GROMACS .gro file of N, CA and C in nm:
model
  354
    1MET      N    1   9.511  12.630   8.547
    1MET     CA    2   9.573  12.520   8.619
    1MET      C    3   9.697  12.477   8.542
    2SER      N    4   9.803  12.454   8.615
    2SER     CA    5   9.927  12.411   8.549
    2SER      C    6   9.916  12.266   8.503
    3GLY      N    7   9.999  12.232   8.407
    3GLY     CA    8  10.000  12.096   8.356
    3GLY      C    9  10.033  11.993   8.463
    4LEU      N   10  10.130  12.027   8.548
    4LEU     CA   11  10.169  11.935   8.655
    4LEU      C   12  10.054  11.916   8.755
    5ALA      N   13   9.984  12.024   8.786
    5ALA     CA   14   9.870  12.013   8.878
    5ALA      C   15   9.761  11.925   8.819
    6LEU      N   16   9.731  11.946   8.691
    6LEU     CA   17   9.630  11.865   8.623
    6LEU      C   18   9.671  11.718   8.621
    7LEU      N   19   9.796  11.692   8.588
    7LEU     CA   20   9.847  11.555   8.588
    7LEU      C   21   9.834  11.492   8.726
    8THR      N   22   9.871  11.566   8.829
    8THR     CA   23   9.865  11.514   8.966
    8THR      C   24   9.722  11.483   9.007
    9VAL      N   25   9.630  11.574   8.980
    9VAL     CA   26   9.490  11.554   9.019
    9VAL      C   27   9.430  11.433   8.946
   10THR      N   28   9.455  11.423   8.817
   10THR     CA   29   9.397  11.312   8.742
   10THR      C   30   9.460  11.178   8.780
   11LYS      N   31   9.590  11.177   8.809
   11LYS     CA   32   9.655  11.053   8.851
   11LYS      C   33   9.606  11.011   8.989
   12LEU      N   34   9.589  11.108   9.078
   12LEU     CA   35   9.539  11.075   9.212
   12LEU      C   36   9.395  11.025   9.206
   13SER      N   37   9.316  11.079   9.115
   13SER     CA   38   9.180  11.031   9.095
   13SER      C   39   9.182  10.885   9.046
   14ASP      N   40   9.271  10.856   8.954
   14ASP     CA   41   9.288  10.719   8.905
   14ASP      C   42   9.329  10.628   9.021
   15ALA      N   43   9.427  10.671   9.099
   15ALA     CA   44   9.476  10.588   9.210
   15ALA      C   45   9.366  10.565   9.314
   16LEU      N   46   9.291  10.669   9.347
   16LEU     CA   47   9.186  10.656   9.447
   16LEU      C   48   9.077  10.559   9.402
   17THR      N   49   9.029  10.576   9.280
   17THR     CA   50   8.924  10.487   9.232
   17THR      C   51   8.974  10.343   9.214
   18THR      N   52   9.100  10.330   9.173
   18THR     CA   53   9.160  10.197   9.162
   18THR      C   54   9.170  10.131   9.299
   19GLY      N   55   9.221  10.205   9.397
   19GLY     CA   56   9.237  10.152   9.532
   19GLY      C   57   9.106  10.108   9.594
   20ILE      N   58   9.004  10.192   9.581
   20ILE     CA   59   8.873  10.156   9.638
   20ILE      C   60   8.821  10.028   9.572
   21GLY      N   61   8.833  10.020   9.442
   21GLY     CA   62   8.786   9.901   9.372
   21GLY      C   63   8.861   9.775   9.412
   22LEU      N   64   8.993   9.786   9.420
   22LEU     CA   65   9.074   9.669   9.454
   22LEU      C   66   9.048   9.620   9.596
   23VAL      N   67   9.029   9.713   9.687
   23VAL     CA   68   9.012   9.676   9.828
   23VAL      C   69   8.870   9.630   9.859
   24HIS      N   70   8.770   9.690   9.794
   24HIS     CA   71   8.633   9.668   9.837
   24HIS      C   72   8.543   9.591   9.741
   25LEU      N   73   8.587   9.569   9.618
   25LEU     CA   74   8.499   9.499   9.524
   25LEU      C   75   8.562   9.367   9.480
   26PRO      N   76   8.497   9.257   9.510
   26PRO     CA   77   8.548   9.128   9.466
   26PRO      C   78   8.550   9.122   9.313
   27GLY      N   79   8.652   9.061   9.260
   27GLY     CA   80   8.662   9.045   9.116
   27GLY      C   81   8.733   9.158   9.045
   28VAL      N   82   8.758   9.270   9.115
   28VAL     CA   83   8.831   9.381   9.053
   28VAL      C   84   8.980   9.349   9.064
   29TYR      N   85   9.053   9.373   8.957
   29TYR     CA   86   9.196   9.343   8.956
   29TYR      C   87   9.270   9.453   8.881
   30GLU      N   88   9.400   9.462   8.904
   30GLU     CA   89   9.486   9.558   8.833
   30GLU      C   90   9.526   9.496   8.700
   31ALA      N   91   9.496   9.566   8.591
   31ALA     CA   92   9.525   9.514   8.457
   31ALA      C   93   9.671   9.525   8.418
   32ASN      N   94   9.743   9.620   8.476
   32ASN     CA   95   9.885   9.639   8.443
   32ASN      C   96   9.967   9.535   8.520
   33PRO      N   97  10.034   9.443   8.453
   33PRO     CA   98  10.105   9.336   8.523
   33PRO      C   99  10.221   9.386   8.610
   34VAL      N  100  10.286   9.493   8.570
   34VAL     CA  101  10.396   9.547   8.651
   34VAL      C  102  10.342   9.604   8.782
   35VAL      N  103  10.235   9.680   8.772
   35VAL     CA  104  10.175   9.739   8.892
   35VAL      C  105  10.111   9.631   8.978
   36ALA      N  106  10.048   9.532   8.917
   36ALA     CA  107   9.989   9.421   8.992
   36ALA      C  108  10.096   9.348   9.072
   37SER      N  109  10.213   9.330   9.013
   37SER     CA  110  10.324   9.267   9.083
   37SER      C  111  10.369   9.352   9.202
   38LEU      N  112  10.374   9.483   9.182
   38LEU     CA  113  10.409   9.574   9.291
   38LEU      C  114  10.308   9.563   9.404
   39PHE      N  115  10.180   9.556   9.372
   39PHE     CA  116  10.076   9.542   9.474
   39PHE      C  117  10.095   9.414   9.555
   40ARG      N  118  10.132   9.306   9.488
   40ARG     CA  119  10.154   9.180   9.560
   40ARG      C  120  10.272   9.190   9.655
   41GLU      N  121  10.372   9.269   9.617
   41GLU     CA  122  10.492   9.282   9.700
   41GLU      C  123  10.473   9.374   9.820
   42VAL      N  124  10.408   9.490   9.798
   42VAL     CA  125  10.403   9.591   9.905
   42VAL      C  126  10.262   9.627   9.949
   43GLY      N  127  10.161   9.571   9.886
   43GLY     CA  128  10.023   9.604   9.920
   43GLY      C  129   9.968   9.712   9.828
   44VAL      N  130   9.836   9.723   9.829
   44VAL     CA  131   9.769   9.814   9.737
   44VAL      C  132   9.799   9.960   9.771
   45THR      N  133   9.787   9.998   9.896
   45THR     CA  134   9.804  10.139   9.933
   45THR      C  135   9.944  10.190   9.903
   46ILE      N  136  10.043  10.120   9.951
   46ILE     CA  137  10.182  10.162   9.927
   46ILE      C  138  10.214  10.149   9.778
   47GLY      N  139  10.168  10.044   9.716
   47GLY     CA  140  10.191  10.025   9.573
   47GLY      C  141  10.133  10.138   9.489
   48LEU      N  142  10.011  10.180   9.522
   48LEU     CA  143   9.950  10.292   9.449
   48LEU      C  144  10.027  10.421   9.471
   49ALA      N  145  10.071  10.444   9.594
   49ALA     CA  146  10.148  10.566   9.624
   49ALA      C  147  10.280  10.567   9.547
   50VAL      N  148  10.350  10.455   9.549
   50VAL     CA  149  10.480  10.446   9.480
   50VAL      C  150  10.461  10.457   9.329
   51ALA      N  151  10.368  10.382   9.275
   51ALA     CA  152  10.346  10.385   9.129
   51ALA      C  153  10.301  10.523   9.083
   52SER      N  154  10.211  10.585   9.157
   52SER     CA  155  10.161  10.717   9.119
   52SER      C  156  10.272  10.821   9.124
   53ALA      N  157  10.351  10.819   9.231
   53ALA     CA  158  10.462  10.914   9.243
   53ALA      C  159  10.563  10.894   9.131
   54ALA      N  160  10.593  10.768   9.100
   54ALA     CA  161  10.689  10.739   8.993
   54ALA      C  162  10.637  10.786   8.857
   55ILE      N  163  10.510  10.765   8.832
   55ILE     CA  164  10.452  10.807   8.704
   55ILE      C  165  10.452  10.959   8.693
   56ILE      N  166  10.410  11.027   8.798
   56ILE     CA  167  10.408  11.174   8.796
   56ILE      C  168  10.549  11.228   8.778
   57ALA      N  169  10.645  11.173   8.851
   57ALA     CA  170  10.784  11.218   8.839
   57ALA      C  171  10.839  11.190   8.700
   58GLY      N  172  10.813  11.072   8.647
   58GLY     CA  173  10.864  11.036   8.514
   58GLY      C  174  10.807  11.124   8.404
   59VAL      N  175  10.677  11.145   8.406
   59VAL     CA  176  10.615  11.232   8.305
   59VAL      C  177  10.670  11.373   8.316
   60THR      N  178  10.679  11.423   8.439
   60THR     CA  179  10.730  11.559   8.460
   60THR      C  180  10.872  11.572   8.409
   61LEU      N  181  10.956  11.476   8.438
   61LEU     CA  182  11.095  11.479   8.393
   61LEU      C  183  11.103  11.483   8.240
   62VAL      N  184  11.030  11.396   8.175
   62VAL     CA  185  11.033  11.392   8.028
   62VAL      C  186  10.979  11.521   7.969
   63VAL      N  187  10.867  11.570   8.020
   63VAL     CA  188  10.805  11.691   7.965
   63VAL      C  189  10.895  11.812   7.985
   64GLU      N  190  10.949  11.829   8.104
   64GLU     CA  191  11.030  11.948   8.131
   64GLU      C  192  11.163  11.945   8.056
   65ILE      N  193  11.226  11.830   8.049
   65ILE     CA  194  11.350  11.821   7.971
   65ILE      C  195  11.321  11.847   7.823
   66SER      N  196  11.213  11.791   7.773
   66SER     CA  197  11.176  11.815   7.633
   66SER      C  198  11.147  11.962   7.608
   67SER      N  199  11.081  12.025   7.701
   67SER     CA  200  11.049  12.167   7.688
   67SER      C  201  11.175  12.253   7.685
   68VAL      N  202  11.270  12.220   7.770
   68VAL     CA  203  11.398  12.293   7.772
   68VAL      C  204  11.473  12.269   7.641
   69LEU      N  205  11.478  12.146   7.595
   69LEU     CA  206  11.548  12.116   7.470
   69LEU      C  207  11.486  12.189   7.351
   70VAL      N  208  11.355  12.197   7.348
   70VAL     CA  209  11.288  12.271   7.241
   70VAL      C  210  11.321  12.419   7.251
   71SER      N  211  11.324  12.472   7.373
   71SER     CA  212  11.356  12.614   7.392
   71SER      C  213  11.498  12.645   7.351
   72VAL      N  214  11.591  12.556   7.378
   72VAL     CA  215  11.731  12.576   7.340
   72VAL      C  216  11.744  12.572   7.188
   73ARG      N  217  11.675  12.481   7.129
   73ARG     CA  218  11.685  12.466   6.983
   73ARG      C  219  11.618  12.582   6.910
   74ARG      N  220  11.508  12.629   6.961
   74ARG     CA  221  11.436  12.743   6.902
   74ARG      C  222  11.445  12.856   7.003
   75ARG      N  223  11.531  12.950   6.979
   75ARG     CA  224  11.561  13.053   7.079
   75ARG      C  225  11.440  13.131   7.128
   76ASP      N  226  11.339  13.146   7.043
   76ASP     CA  227  11.220  13.218   7.090
   76ASP      C  228  11.135  13.134   7.185
   77GLY      N  229  11.158  13.003   7.187
   77GLY     CA  230  11.092  12.913   7.282
   77GLY      C  231  10.942  12.901   7.265
   78HIS      N  232  10.890  12.939   7.149
   78HIS     CA  233  10.745  12.940   7.133
   78HIS      C  234  10.682  12.800   7.130
   79LEU      N  235  10.761  12.698   7.109
   79LEU     CA  236  10.706  12.562   7.107
   79LEU      C  237  10.706  12.495   7.245
   80ALA      N  238  10.777  12.552   7.341
   80ALA     CA  239  10.782  12.492   7.475
   80ALA      C  240  10.643  12.477   7.537
   81PRO      N  241  10.555  12.578   7.527
   81PRO     CA  242  10.420  12.558   7.582
   81PRO      C  243  10.342  12.446   7.512
   82VAL      N  244  10.367  12.427   7.384
   82VAL     CA  245  10.300  12.319   7.311
   82VAL      C  246  10.350  12.184   7.363
   83VAL      N  247  10.479  12.174   7.386
   83VAL     CA  248  10.536  12.051   7.442
   83VAL      C  249  10.473  12.022   7.578
   84ARG      N  250  10.459  12.125   7.661
   84ARG     CA  251  10.398  12.105   7.793
   84ARG      C  252  10.250  12.069   7.781
   85LEU      N  253  10.180  12.135   7.691
   85LEU     CA  254  10.037  12.107   7.673
   85LEU      C  255  10.016  11.961   7.633
   86VAL      N  256  10.091  11.915   7.536
   86VAL     CA  257  10.078  11.776   7.490
   86VAL      C  258  10.133  11.680   7.596
   87GLY      N  259  10.250  11.713   7.651
   87GLY     CA  260  10.316  11.624   7.746
   87GLY      C  261  10.238  11.601   7.874
   88TYR      N  262  10.173  11.705   7.924
   88TYR     CA  263  10.090  11.690   8.043
   88TYR      C  264   9.945  11.657   8.007
   89GLY      N  265   9.900  11.708   7.892
   89GLY     CA  266   9.760  11.691   7.855
   89GLY      C  267   9.721  11.550   7.819
   90VAL      N  268   9.803  11.484   7.737
   90VAL     CA  269   9.768  11.348   7.693
   90VAL      C  270   9.760  11.250   7.811
   91PRO      N  271   9.862  11.245   7.899
   91PRO     CA  272   9.847  11.153   8.013
   91PRO      C  273   9.731  11.192   8.105
   92SER      N  274   9.708  11.322   8.121
   92SER     CA  275   9.598  11.366   8.207
   92SER      C  276   9.463  11.320   8.152
   93VAL      N  277   9.445  11.331   8.023
   93VAL     CA  278   9.320  11.283   7.961
   93VAL      C  279   9.307  11.132   7.981
   94CYS      N  280   9.417  11.060   7.963
   94CYS     CA  281   9.414  10.913   7.983
   94CYS      C  282   9.376  10.878   8.127
   95PHE      N  283   9.437  10.947   8.224
   95PHE     CA  284   9.405  10.919   8.365
   95PHE      C  285   9.261  10.957   8.397
   96ALA      N  286   9.210  11.064   8.337
   96ALA     CA  287   9.071  11.104   8.359
   96ALA      C  288   8.976  10.997   8.303
   97ILE      N  289   9.007  10.945   8.185
   97ILE     CA  290   8.923  10.840   8.125
   97ILE      C  291   8.925  10.715   8.213
   98VAL      N  292   9.042  10.677   8.261
   98VAL     CA  293   9.053  10.559   8.349
   98VAL      C  294   8.974  10.582   8.477
   99SER      N  295   8.982  10.703   8.533
   99SER     CA  296   8.909  10.734   8.656
   99SER      C  297   8.758  10.723   8.635
  100ILE      N  298   8.710  10.774   8.522
  100ILE     CA  299   8.567  10.765   8.491
  100ILE      C  300   8.526  10.619   8.475
  101HIS      N  301   8.608  10.541   8.408
  101HIS     CA  302   8.580  10.397   8.394
  101HIS      C  303   8.577  10.331   8.531
  102ASN      N  304   8.677  10.361   8.613
  102ASN     CA  305   8.683  10.302   8.748
  102ASN      C  306   8.560  10.341   8.830
  103ALA      N  307   8.517  10.467   8.820
  103ALA     CA  308   8.399  10.511   8.893
  103ALA      C  309   8.276  10.432   8.847
  104GLY      N  310   8.267  10.405   8.718
  104GLY     CA  311   8.157  10.324   8.667
  104GLY      C  312   8.160  10.183   8.724
  105VAL      N  313   8.279  10.126   8.734
  105VAL     CA  314   8.294   9.992   8.794
  105VAL      C  315   8.252   9.996   8.941
  106LEU      N  316   8.291  10.101   9.012
  106LEU     CA  317   8.253  10.113   9.153
  106LEU      C  318   8.102  10.123   9.169
  107VAL      N  319   8.038  10.207   9.090
  107VAL     CA  320   7.893  10.223   9.098
  107VAL      C  321   7.824  10.091   9.063
  108SER      N  322   7.872  10.023   8.962
  108SER     CA  323   7.815   9.895   8.923
  108SER      C  324   7.829   9.793   9.036
  109GLY      N  325   7.947   9.792   9.099
  109GLY     CA  326   7.969   9.701   9.210
  109GLY      C  327   7.879   9.730   9.328
  110LEU      N  328   7.856   9.858   9.356
  110LEU     CA  329   7.767   9.894   9.466
  110LEU      C  330   7.622   9.857   9.434
  111GLN      N  331   7.583   9.871   9.310
  111GLN     CA  332   7.447   9.834   9.270
  111GLN      C  333   7.425   9.683   9.281
  112MET      N  334   7.534   9.607   9.270
  112MET     CA  335   7.523   9.461   9.280
  112MET      C  336   7.533   9.414   9.424
  113GLY      N  337   7.541   9.508   9.519
  113GLY     CA  338   7.537   9.472   9.659
  113GLY      C  339   7.671   9.462   9.729
  114ALA      N  340   7.777   9.516   9.671
  114ALA     CA  341   7.907   9.514   9.739
  114ALA      C  342   7.901   9.605   9.861
  115ALA      N  343   7.985   9.577   9.958
  115ALA     CA  344   7.990   9.657  10.081
  115ALA      C  345   8.036   9.799  10.049
  116VAL      N  346   7.972   9.896  10.111
  116VAL     CA  347   8.011  10.037  10.092
  116VAL      C  348   8.138  10.062  10.171
  117PRO      N  349   8.243  10.119  10.106
  117PRO     CA  350   8.372  10.133  10.174
  117PRO      C  351   8.379  10.246  10.276
  118TRP      N  352   8.274  10.324  10.295
  118TRP     CA  353   8.283  10.433  10.392
  118TRP      C  354   8.166  10.434  10.485
   0.00000   0.00000   0.00000
């Protein structure tokens, strides 16, 4: 799986679990104040789509530019895959951890009697 694909899947998992929690579980809130402000302005669904797309695009831009710069500096380019591994891997692990946490919050909320969203 490519780094970009992994980043996209883990970010979408984060967005999906966040969205379900925000819409269907009372007391769930967005901890990031910038994103919370965006949600107040445009709503949760559009806000999640915009924020997720911006994060994926921003990480991809930084990782790919860094990879090219490393390749130019080291003509054999052997460090470019390391840059991609770290650049896509670290955020992907973070989004996976957040998704697992969010899933735990959702399960806990359902056990406490919250309405099932589907």
